[in-house]
XYZ file of C-alpha atoms in Angstrom:
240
model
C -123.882 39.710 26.906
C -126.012 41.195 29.751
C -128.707 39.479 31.849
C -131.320 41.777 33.445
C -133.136 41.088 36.678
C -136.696 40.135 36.340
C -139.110 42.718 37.189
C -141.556 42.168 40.306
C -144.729 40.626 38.444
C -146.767 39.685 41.583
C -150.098 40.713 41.251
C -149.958 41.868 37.306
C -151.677 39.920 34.641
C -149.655 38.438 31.616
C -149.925 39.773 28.014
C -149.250 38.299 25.023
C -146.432 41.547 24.366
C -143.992 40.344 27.135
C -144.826 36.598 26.010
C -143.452 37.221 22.770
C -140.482 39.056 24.309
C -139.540 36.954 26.435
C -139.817 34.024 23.707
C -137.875 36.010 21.621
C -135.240 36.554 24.314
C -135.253 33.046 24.749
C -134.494 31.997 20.926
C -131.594 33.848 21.128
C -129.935 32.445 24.159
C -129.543 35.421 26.388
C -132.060 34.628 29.167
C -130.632 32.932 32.350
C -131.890 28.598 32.674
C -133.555 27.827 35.713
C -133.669 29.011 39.339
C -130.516 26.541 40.309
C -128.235 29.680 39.512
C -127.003 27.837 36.185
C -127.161 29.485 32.738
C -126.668 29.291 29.724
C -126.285 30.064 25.792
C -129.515 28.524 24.339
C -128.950 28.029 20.342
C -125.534 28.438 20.124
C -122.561 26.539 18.841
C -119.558 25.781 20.787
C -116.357 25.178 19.997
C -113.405 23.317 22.385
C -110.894 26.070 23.598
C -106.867 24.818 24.576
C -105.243 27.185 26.134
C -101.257 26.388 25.686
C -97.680 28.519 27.194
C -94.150 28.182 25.858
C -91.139 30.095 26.057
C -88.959 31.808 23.929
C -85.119 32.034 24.455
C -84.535 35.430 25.310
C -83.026 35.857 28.864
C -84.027 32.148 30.087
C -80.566 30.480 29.780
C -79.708 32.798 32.952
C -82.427 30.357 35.002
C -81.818 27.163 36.944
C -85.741 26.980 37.142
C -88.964 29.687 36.187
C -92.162 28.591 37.417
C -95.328 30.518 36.688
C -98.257 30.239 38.185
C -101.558 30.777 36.408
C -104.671 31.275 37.787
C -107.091 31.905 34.490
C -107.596 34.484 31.522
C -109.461 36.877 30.178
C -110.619 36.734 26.361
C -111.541 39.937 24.514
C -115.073 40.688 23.480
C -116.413 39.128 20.263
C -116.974 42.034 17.709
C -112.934 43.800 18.188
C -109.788 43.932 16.368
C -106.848 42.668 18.040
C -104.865 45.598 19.668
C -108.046 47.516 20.006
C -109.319 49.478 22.655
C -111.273 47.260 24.633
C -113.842 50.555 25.547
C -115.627 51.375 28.955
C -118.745 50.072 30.009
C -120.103 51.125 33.252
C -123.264 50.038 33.193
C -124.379 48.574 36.578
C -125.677 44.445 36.578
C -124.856 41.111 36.263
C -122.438 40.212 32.940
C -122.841 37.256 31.125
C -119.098 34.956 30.214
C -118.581 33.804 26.818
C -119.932 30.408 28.290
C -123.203 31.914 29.009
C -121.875 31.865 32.875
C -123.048 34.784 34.796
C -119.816 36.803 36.729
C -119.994 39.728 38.840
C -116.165 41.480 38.179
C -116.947 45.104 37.688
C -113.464 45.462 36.714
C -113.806 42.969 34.043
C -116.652 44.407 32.970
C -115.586 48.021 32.620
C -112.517 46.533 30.760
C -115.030 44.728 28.141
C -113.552 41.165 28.531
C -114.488 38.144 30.310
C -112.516 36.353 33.187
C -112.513 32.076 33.021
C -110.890 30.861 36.224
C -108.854 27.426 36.603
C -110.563 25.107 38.932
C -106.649 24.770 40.157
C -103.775 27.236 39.711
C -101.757 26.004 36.895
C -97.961 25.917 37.503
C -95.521 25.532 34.089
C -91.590 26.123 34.498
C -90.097 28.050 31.289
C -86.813 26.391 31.112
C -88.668 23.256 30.335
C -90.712 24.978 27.670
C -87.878 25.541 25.076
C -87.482 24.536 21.890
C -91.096 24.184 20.842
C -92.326 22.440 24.106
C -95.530 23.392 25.119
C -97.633 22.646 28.475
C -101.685 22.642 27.992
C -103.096 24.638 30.908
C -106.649 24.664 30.641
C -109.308 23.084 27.999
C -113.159 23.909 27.932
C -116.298 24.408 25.897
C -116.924 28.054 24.747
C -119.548 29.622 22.851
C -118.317 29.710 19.211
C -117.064 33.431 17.900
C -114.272 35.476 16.949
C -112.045 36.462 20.538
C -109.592 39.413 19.749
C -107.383 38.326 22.295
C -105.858 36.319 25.299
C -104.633 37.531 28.032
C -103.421 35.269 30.823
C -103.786 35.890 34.778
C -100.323 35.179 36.282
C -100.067 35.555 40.095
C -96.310 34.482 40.672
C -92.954 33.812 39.113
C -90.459 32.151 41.289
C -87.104 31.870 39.117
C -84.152 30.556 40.718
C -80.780 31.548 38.959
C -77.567 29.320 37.424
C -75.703 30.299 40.852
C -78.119 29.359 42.950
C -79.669 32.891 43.864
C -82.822 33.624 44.022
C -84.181 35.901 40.605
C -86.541 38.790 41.331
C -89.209 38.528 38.512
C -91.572 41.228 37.879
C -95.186 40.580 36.613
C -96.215 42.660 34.080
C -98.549 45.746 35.395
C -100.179 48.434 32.869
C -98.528 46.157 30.131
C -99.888 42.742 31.349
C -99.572 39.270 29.994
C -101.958 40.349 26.742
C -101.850 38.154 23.951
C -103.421 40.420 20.808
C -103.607 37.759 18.388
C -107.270 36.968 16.463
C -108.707 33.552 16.644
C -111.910 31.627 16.419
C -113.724 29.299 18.444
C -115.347 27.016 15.622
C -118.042 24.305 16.057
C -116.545 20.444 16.582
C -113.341 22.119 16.430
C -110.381 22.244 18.890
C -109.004 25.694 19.069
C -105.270 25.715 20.273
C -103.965 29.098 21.495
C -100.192 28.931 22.429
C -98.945 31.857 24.477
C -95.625 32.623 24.303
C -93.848 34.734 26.958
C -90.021 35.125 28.373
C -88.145 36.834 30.708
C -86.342 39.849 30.283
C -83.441 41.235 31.914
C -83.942 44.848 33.088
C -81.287 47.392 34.242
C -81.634 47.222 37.740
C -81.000 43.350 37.754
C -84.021 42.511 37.823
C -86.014 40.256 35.005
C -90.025 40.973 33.874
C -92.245 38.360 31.998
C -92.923 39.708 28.957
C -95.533 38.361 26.227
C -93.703 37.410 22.451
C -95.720 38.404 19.575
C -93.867 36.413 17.089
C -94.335 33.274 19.233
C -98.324 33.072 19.233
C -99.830 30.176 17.396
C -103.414 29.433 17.104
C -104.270 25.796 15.755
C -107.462 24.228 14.760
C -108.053 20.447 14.972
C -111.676 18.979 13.537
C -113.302 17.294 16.175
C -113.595 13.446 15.962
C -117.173 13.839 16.501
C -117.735 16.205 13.990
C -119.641 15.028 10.579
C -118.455 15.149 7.206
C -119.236 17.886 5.193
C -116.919 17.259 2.247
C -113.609 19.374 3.627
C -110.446 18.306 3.404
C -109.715 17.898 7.231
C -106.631 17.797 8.883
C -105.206 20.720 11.326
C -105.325 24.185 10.065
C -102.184 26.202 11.582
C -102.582 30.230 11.623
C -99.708 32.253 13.750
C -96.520 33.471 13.167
């Protein structure tokens, strides 16, 4: 979603045209709220967003300790497949977040996604996040849709080895931390989006976090707020 700077309308008279399309722009929640700097999605449903990491086996057992740290995602534009091109867009102007929050990343707007930073960097060490254990890194409201995919910002990996060494661990550069797995954001619902990523030993002795397809698991939870409609209820589990 795009916002557009307001024209210069000193000294022009109003018409009942641009009253109706600015109404109009209105009713469909794409106009910014207020001169505070705050905006917003007017008319639109949101949904609760948990964004979760884990770890599968793979080359973990060779780690005293792997902590990650995570500074945010990105989510993929409403409207794509998962594993799709996310497209070029090099239009010049504000964007508008899937929150209705207005960002300036040209980057992120070329790529077609949208950036959500963590008030505080999240850290989460892998070899505690075996066996099914999970660690919740971020929750928040977001504007209900279909997301093609998750991708998580990473900064650092500090990984200490079963001797004692210190492990060099890569971060993941033209193949980042890119989660292509559909999922919703659904009104009075909490949508649970496990990543799943591991280290991988490479040739030259050195590891690289790599995302685990298999591992992803989205979960939906009804909201305790939310009023009957005559469904069944209960969590809804989609992932492999």
């Amino acid at each position: 979603m795009r916002t557009r700077r307001a024209r210069n309308v000193r000294d022009r008279t109003l018409d009942f045209d641009a009253i109706d399309r600015r109404t109009y722009v209105l009713a469909t929640g794409a106009a910014a709220l207020g001169a505070t700097g705050l905006a917003g999605c007017v008319g639109r449903a949101t949904g609760t967003l948990a964004t979760a990491v884990t770890d599968q086996p793979a080359d973990i057992d060779d780690f005293e300790s792997l902590v990650v740290t995570v500074e945010g995602f990105w989510l993929g534009p409403e409207g794509t497949r998962a594993g799709a091109d996310d497209g070029s867009d090099t239009a010049d102007g504000d964007e508008t977040d899937a929150a209705g929050n207005e960002t300036d990343g040209e980057e992120d707007a070329a790529a077609g996604r949208e950036y959500f930073e963590f008030d505080e960097p999240q850290e989460a060490d892998l070899v505690e996040l075996q066996n099914g254990e999970t660690k919740l890194i971020d929750e928040r409201e977001l504007r209900t849709g279909t997301y093609p995919f998750l991708q998580l910002d990473v900064s650092s990996a500090d990984g200490t080895l079963t001797d004692g060494s210190d492990a060099t661990v890569d971060l993941p550069g033209d193949a980042p931390l890119k989660f292509n797995e559909s999922f919703e954001v659904r009104e009075n619902t909490r949508t649970t989006f496990t990543a799943d990523f591991a280290p991988v030993l490479r040739g030259n002795g050195r590891y690289l976090l790599r995302p685990v397809p298999s591992g992803i698991e989205v979960e939906y939870e009804e909201s305790e707020n939310a009023e009957g409609d005559g469904s069944s209820g209960g969590n809804e589990t989609d992932g492999s």
